[in-house]
Amino acid sequence: MLGTGHALPDQAVSTDQLLDRIAARFDLPRRREALAVARRMGINTRHVCRDFTAATEAARPGQANPDLAAAAIARALSEANLAIDDIGYLIGHTATPVQPLPGNIAFVADRLNYRGPHLELRQACTGFANALMIAFGLLAAPEARPVAIVGSETGSLFFDPGRVAKDSGQLVNMVQMGDGAGAIILGPATSTGDSVAAAWFGALGLGRAPGLQMRSAGGREFDHDFAAILSSGALLFDAGRDAAAAHGVALDAVDTIIPHQVSGRIGAHSATHFGLPVERFFVNADRLGNTGSAAIWLALAELREARPASGTRALILGAEATKYMHGGFVYEHG
């Protein structure tokens, strides 16, 4: 692990500020319910790339999905003391691209003036795990060059304030969502310093209807099956625990656990589920909201900025409701 970086749009917006901003331009009859949902999820602030001046709108200048992704990569490159031309492959993952085609990562490459190969995964909260699988293969090649991975979301653009009155899913999106990007630069196994010691990806959704989906390529709204998501959460985290154990990593053998940042209370819920002290869990969703593809990289970048003690090991456990996927990795601070 050569470097990490992140990018967030503007200053954090509290739930009250968000609701005030939306209510000033749209009918918002369910304000008390929205506040209750936000409190229940433990999300107090988030960053959003739009001003809510219209039901559908573009991001502010310089805060579109590719802008945030490029800024996060630039910061990761700076920590790694690398230039963009040093990168052998650029991998992006997002569920909220700036447009369906060309891929979001092509616009990221434009902003970075990157002329090398790139690919994109249309994947949300476990895109990080699939990207790691690909990066491991690329970095195993002789004379491999560093690989850059970036997860980015601008989910606020896929929210229609005018539909909150009739759609509970939109109400949850309103207070849960957060925009941002997180990036990591990985080098060959011969590199020194921090490392990703193991990684895995799996799925439990064979034959099951999606818990989260966008029904058409041109759609701007996500559908949730909240009951199915709720009933499957524990299964996904147990699958992650079992995958870690298969790689020789037990929960009590790491210093910190980063669960998927679905809510500000996920640390407390995970601690209760696994029977571990809540202090072992690292959570920033209370401040950033659920940032989907960006969530794990944002949390990892923040953990590293806190300067953990040498030898610190962190276990990352991700989960995704689309087709009930899970993934994770072990971070070791050299």
Coordinates of C-alpha atoms in Angstrom, one line a residue:
M1 CA 0.0 0.0 0.0
L2 CA 1.8 3.1 -1.3
G3 CA -0.8 5.8 -0.5
T4 CA -4.4 6.7 0.2
G5 CA -6.4 9.8 -0.5
H6 CA -10.0 11.1 -0.3
A7 CA -12.1 14.0 -1.6
L8 CA -15.4 15.4 -0.3
P9 CA -17.6 18.1 -1.7
D10 CA -17.9 21.4 0.2
Q11 CA -18.5 21.6 4.0
A12 CA -20.5 19.0 6.0
V13 CA -24.2 19.6 6.0
S14 CA -26.2 18.7 9.2
T15 CA -29.6 17.0 8.9
D16 CA -31.4 20.1 10.0
Q17 CA -29.5 22.2 7.4
L18 CA -30.2 19.6 4.7
L19 CA -33.9 19.6 5.5
D20 CA -34.1 23.4 5.6
R21 CA -32.4 23.6 2.2
I22 CA -34.9 21.1 0.7
A23 CA -37.9 22.6 2.4
A24 CA -37.1 26.1 1.1
R25 CA -37.7 24.9 -2.5
F26 CA -39.9 21.8 -2.2
D27 CA -42.8 20.5 -0.2
L28 CA -41.5 18.6 2.7
P29 CA -44.4 17.3 4.8
R30 CA -42.4 14.5 6.4
R31 CA -39.7 16.5 8.2
R32 CA -40.3 15.0 11.6
E33 CA -40.2 11.5 10.1
A34 CA -37.0 12.3 8.3
L35 CA -35.4 13.6 11.5
A36 CA -36.4 10.4 13.3
V37 CA -34.9 8.2 10.5
A38 CA -31.7 10.2 10.7
R39 CA -31.5 9.8 14.5
R40 CA -32.2 6.1 14.2
M41 CA -29.4 5.7 11.7
G42 CA -27.0 7.9 13.7
I43 CA -26.2 10.0 10.7
N44 CA -25.7 13.6 11.8
T45 CA -23.9 15.2 8.8
R46 CA -22.9 14.4 5.3
H47 CA -21.3 16.1 2.2
V48 CA -23.4 16.6 -0.9
C49 CA -22.4 17.9 -4.3
R50 CA -25.6 19.6 -5.2
D51 CA -27.6 22.7 -4.0
F52 CA -31.1 21.3 -4.4
T53 CA -32.3 24.2 -6.5
A54 CA -34.2 21.8 -8.8
A55 CA -35.6 18.2 -8.5
T56 CA -32.9 17.0 -10.9
E57 CA -29.7 18.9 -11.3
A58 CA -26.0 18.5 -12.0
A59 CA -23.2 18.7 -9.4
R60 CA -21.6 21.9 -8.6
P61 CA -18.6 22.8 -10.8
G62 CA -15.6 20.7 -9.8
Q63 CA -17.7 18.4 -7.6
A64 CA -19.0 15.8 -10.1
N65 CA -18.2 12.2 -9.6
P66 CA -15.1 12.2 -11.9
D67 CA -13.9 15.4 -10.2
L68 CA -14.0 13.9 -6.7
A69 CA -12.4 10.6 -7.9
A70 CA -9.6 12.4 -9.7
A71 CA -8.9 14.6 -6.6
A72 CA -8.8 11.5 -4.3
I73 CA -6.3 9.8 -6.7
A74 CA -4.2 12.9 -6.8
R75 CA -3.9 12.9 -3.0
A76 CA -3.1 9.2 -2.9
L77 CA -0.4 9.8 -5.6
S78 CA 1.1 12.6 -3.5
E79 CA 1.4 10.4 -0.5
A80 CA 3.0 7.7 -2.6
N81 CA 5.4 10.2 -4.1
L82 CA 4.3 9.1 -7.6
A83 CA 3.2 10.8 -10.8
I84 CA 0.2 9.7 -12.7
D85 CA 2.4 8.3 -15.5
D86 CA 3.9 5.9 -12.9
I87 CA 0.5 4.1 -12.7
G88 CA 0.2 0.9 -14.7
Y89 CA -3.6 0.5 -14.4
L90 CA -6.5 2.7 -13.1
I91 CA -9.6 1.0 -11.6
G92 CA -12.8 2.7 -10.6
H93 CA -16.0 1.5 -9.0
T94 CA -19.2 3.4 -8.6
A95 CA -23.0 3.0 -8.7
T96 CA -23.6 6.7 -9.5
P97 CA -21.6 7.5 -12.7
V98 CA -21.8 10.9 -14.3
Q99 CA -23.3 9.1 -17.3
P100 CA -23.8 5.5 -18.5
L101 CA -21.3 5.6 -21.4
P102 CA -18.4 6.3 -21.7
G103 CA -17.6 4.9 -18.2
N104 CA -17.0 7.2 -15.4
I105 CA -13.4 6.2 -15.1
A106 CA -12.7 7.5 -18.6
F107 CA -13.6 11.0 -17.4
V108 CA -11.4 10.5 -14.3
A109 CA -8.6 9.6 -16.7
D110 CA -9.3 12.8 -18.6
R111 CA -9.0 14.9 -15.5
L112 CA -5.7 13.3 -14.4
N113 CA -4.3 13.4 -18.0
Y114 CA -3.8 9.6 -17.7
R115 CA -3.1 7.8 -20.9
G116 CA -2.8 4.3 -19.6
P117 CA -5.3 1.4 -19.4
H118 CA -8.4 1.7 -17.1
L119 CA -11.5 -0.2 -16.3
E120 CA -14.7 0.4 -14.3
L121 CA -16.9 -1.8 -12.1
R122 CA -20.5 -0.8 -11.9
Q123 CA -20.7 -1.8 -8.2
A124 CA -21.5 -0.1 -5.0
C125 CA -20.4 -1.0 -1.4
T126 CA -18.2 -4.1 -2.3
G127 CA -16.6 -2.6 -5.4
F128 CA -13.4 -2.2 -3.3
A129 CA -13.2 -6.0 -2.9
N130 CA -13.6 -6.9 -6.6
A131 CA -11.1 -4.1 -7.5
L132 CA -8.6 -5.7 -5.1
M133 CA -9.0 -9.1 -6.8
I134 CA -8.1 -7.5 -10.1
A135 CA -5.3 -5.5 -8.7
F136 CA -3.7 -8.5 -7.1
G137 CA -3.6 -10.3 -10.5
L138 CA -2.1 -7.2 -12.2
L139 CA 0.5 -6.8 -9.5
A140 CA 1.6 -10.4 -9.7
A141 CA 2.9 -9.9 -13.2
P142 CA 6.7 -9.5 -13.7
E143 CA 7.8 -5.8 -13.6
A144 CA 4.3 -4.8 -12.5
R145 CA 3.7 -1.1 -12.1
P146 CA 1.5 0.4 -9.3
V147 CA -2.3 0.2 -9.6
A148 CA -4.7 3.0 -8.6
I149 CA -8.2 2.1 -7.3
V150 CA -10.9 4.7 -6.6
G151 CA -14.4 4.4 -5.3
S152 CA -16.7 7.4 -5.9
E153 CA -20.3 8.2 -5.3
T154 CA -22.5 11.2 -5.9
G155 CA -25.7 9.6 -4.8
S156 CA -27.4 12.9 -3.9
L157 CA -27.9 13.5 -7.7
F158 CA -30.1 10.3 -7.8
F159 CA -32.5 11.7 -5.2
D160 CA -35.7 13.5 -6.2
P161 CA -36.9 15.8 -3.4
G162 CA -40.3 16.0 -5.0
R163 CA -40.9 12.3 -4.3
V164 CA -40.2 12.3 -0.6
A165 CA -43.9 12.8 0.3
K166 CA -44.9 9.5 -1.4
D167 CA -41.8 7.3 -1.3
S168 CA -40.2 6.1 2.0
G169 CA -37.2 5.0 0.1
Q170 CA -36.5 8.5 -1.1
L171 CA -37.0 9.8 2.5
V172 CA -34.3 7.3 3.7
N173 CA -32.0 8.3 0.8
M174 CA -32.4 11.9 1.7
V175 CA -30.9 11.6 5.2
Q176 CA -28.6 8.6 4.7
M177 CA -26.7 9.6 1.5
G178 CA -23.3 11.2 1.3
D179 CA -21.1 12.1 -1.6
G180 CA -17.3 11.6 -1.8
A181 CA -14.4 9.6 -3.2
G182 CA -11.6 7.5 -1.7
A183 CA -8.5 6.1 -3.5
I184 CA -5.6 3.8 -2.8
I185 CA -2.3 3.1 -4.7
L186 CA -1.0 -0.4 -4.5
G187 CA 2.4 -1.6 -5.4
P188 CA 4.0 -5.1 -6.0
A189 CA 4.5 -7.4 -3.0
T190 CA 8.1 -6.4 -2.9
S191 CA 7.1 -2.8 -1.8
T192 CA 7.7 -1.9 1.8
G193 CA 5.6 -0.1 4.4
D194 CA 1.8 -0.6 4.9
S195 CA 0.2 -3.6 3.2
V196 CA -3.0 -5.4 2.3
A197 CA -2.3 -8.8 3.7
A198 CA -5.4 -10.7 2.4
A199 CA -8.5 -9.9 0.4
W200 CA -11.7 -11.8 -0.6
F201 CA -15.0 -11.3 -2.3
G202 CA -18.2 -13.4 -2.3
A203 CA -21.9 -13.4 -2.8
L204 CA -25.0 -14.9 -1.2
G205 CA -27.6 -13.6 -3.7
L206 CA -27.9 -16.5 -6.1
G207 CA -31.5 -16.8 -7.1
R208 CA -32.6 -13.9 -4.8
A209 CA -34.2 -10.6 -5.9
P210 CA -31.9 -7.6 -5.5
G211 CA -32.2 -5.7 -2.2
L212 CA -31.1 -2.6 -3.9
Q213 CA -31.4 -1.9 -7.6
M214 CA -31.8 0.7 -10.4
R215 CA -34.3 -0.7 -12.9
S216 CA -33.2 1.2 -16.1
A217 CA -29.9 2.4 -17.4
G218 CA -31.3 5.9 -17.7
G219 CA -32.9 5.9 -14.3
R220 CA -32.1 8.3 -11.6
E221 CA -33.7 6.5 -8.6
F222 CA -32.8 3.5 -6.5
D223 CA -35.4 1.0 -5.3
H224 CA -34.9 -0.6 -1.9
D225 CA -36.3 -3.8 -0.4
F226 CA -35.8 -2.7 3.2
A227 CA -37.2 -5.8 4.8
A228 CA -34.9 -8.1 2.8
I229 CA -31.9 -5.9 3.5
L230 CA -32.6 -5.9 7.2
S231 CA -33.0 -9.7 7.4
S232 CA -29.8 -10.3 5.4
G233 CA -27.4 -7.9 7.2
A234 CA -26.3 -10.4 9.8
L235 CA -25.7 -13.1 7.2
L236 CA -23.5 -10.9 5.2
F237 CA -21.3 -9.9 8.2
D238 CA -21.1 -13.6 9.3
A239 CA -20.0 -14.5 5.8
G240 CA -17.3 -11.8 6.0
R241 CA -16.1 -13.1 9.4
D242 CA -15.9 -16.7 8.0
A243 CA -14.0 -15.5 4.9
A244 CA -11.5 -13.7 7.2
A245 CA -11.1 -16.9 9.3
A246 CA -10.5 -18.9 6.1
H247 CA -7.5 -16.5 5.5
G248 CA -6.3 -17.1 9.0
V249 CA -7.6 -13.9 10.5
A250 CA -9.8 -14.1 13.6
L251 CA -11.8 -11.1 14.8
D252 CA -9.9 -11.0 18.1
A253 CA -6.6 -11.0 16.2
V254 CA -6.9 -7.5 14.9
D255 CA -6.8 -4.1 16.6
T256 CA -9.5 -2.4 14.6
I257 CA -12.5 -3.5 12.5
I258 CA -14.0 -1.3 9.8
P259 CA -17.5 -2.4 8.9
H260 CA -19.3 -1.1 5.9
Q261 CA -20.4 2.4 6.7
V262 CA -24.1 2.0 6.2
S263 CA -25.0 4.0 9.3
G264 CA -23.5 5.8 12.2
R265 CA -24.6 3.0 14.5
I266 CA -23.0 0.2 12.5
G267 CA -20.2 0.0 15.0
A268 CA -22.5 -0.6 18.0
H269 CA -24.6 -3.0 16.0
S270 CA -21.5 -5.0 14.9
A271 CA -20.1 -5.0 18.4
T272 CA -23.3 -6.5 19.7
H273 CA -23.5 -9.1 16.9
F274 CA -19.9 -10.2 17.3
G275 CA -19.7 -9.9 21.1
L276 CA -16.8 -7.5 20.9
P277 CA -16.1 -4.0 22.6
V278 CA -17.6 -1.2 20.5
E279 CA -14.2 0.6 20.8
R280 CA -12.7 -1.9 18.4
F281 CA -14.9 -0.7 15.5
F282 CA -14.0 2.4 13.4
V283 CA -17.0 4.3 12.1
N284 CA -17.3 7.7 10.2
A285 CA -20.7 7.3 8.7
D286 CA -22.1 9.5 11.5
R287 CA -20.2 12.4 9.8
L288 CA -20.1 11.3 6.2
G289 CA -23.3 9.3 5.7
N290 CA -23.4 6.2 3.6
T291 CA -21.0 6.9 0.7
G292 CA -21.4 3.5 -1.0
S293 CA -18.4 2.7 -3.2
A294 CA -16.3 5.4 -1.5
A295 CA -17.1 4.3 2.1
I296 CA -14.3 1.7 2.7
W297 CA -11.5 3.8 1.1
L298 CA -12.7 6.9 3.0
A299 CA -12.6 5.1 6.3
L300 CA -9.2 3.5 5.6
A301 CA -7.7 6.9 4.6
E302 CA -9.1 8.5 7.8
L303 CA -7.8 5.6 9.9
R304 CA -4.3 6.0 8.4
E305 CA -4.4 9.8 8.9
A306 CA -4.9 9.0 12.6
R307 CA -1.4 7.6 12.6
P308 CA -2.0 4.1 14.1
A309 CA 0.9 2.5 16.0
S310 CA 3.4 0.4 14.1
G311 CA 2.1 -3.2 13.7
T312 CA -1.6 -2.2 13.9
R313 CA -3.8 -4.6 12.0
A314 CA -7.3 -3.7 10.8
L315 CA -10.0 -6.0 9.4
I316 CA -12.2 -4.5 6.8
L317 CA -15.7 -6.1 6.3
G318 CA -17.9 -4.8 3.5
A319 CA -21.4 -5.7 2.5
E320 CA -23.7 -4.8 -0.4
A321 CA -27.4 -5.3 -0.7
T322 CA -27.7 -5.3 -4.5
K323 CA -27.2 -9.1 -4.8
Y324 CA -26.1 -9.6 -1.3
M325 CA -22.3 -9.5 -1.8
H326 CA -19.6 -9.3 0.8
G327 CA -15.9 -8.7 0.7
G328 CA -13.0 -7.6 2.9
F329 CA -9.3 -7.4 3.4
V330 CA -6.7 -7.0 6.2
Y331 CA -4.7 -3.8 6.5
E332 CA -1.3 -3.9 8.2
H333 CA 0.5 -0.7 9.3
G334 CA 4.2 -1.3 8.8

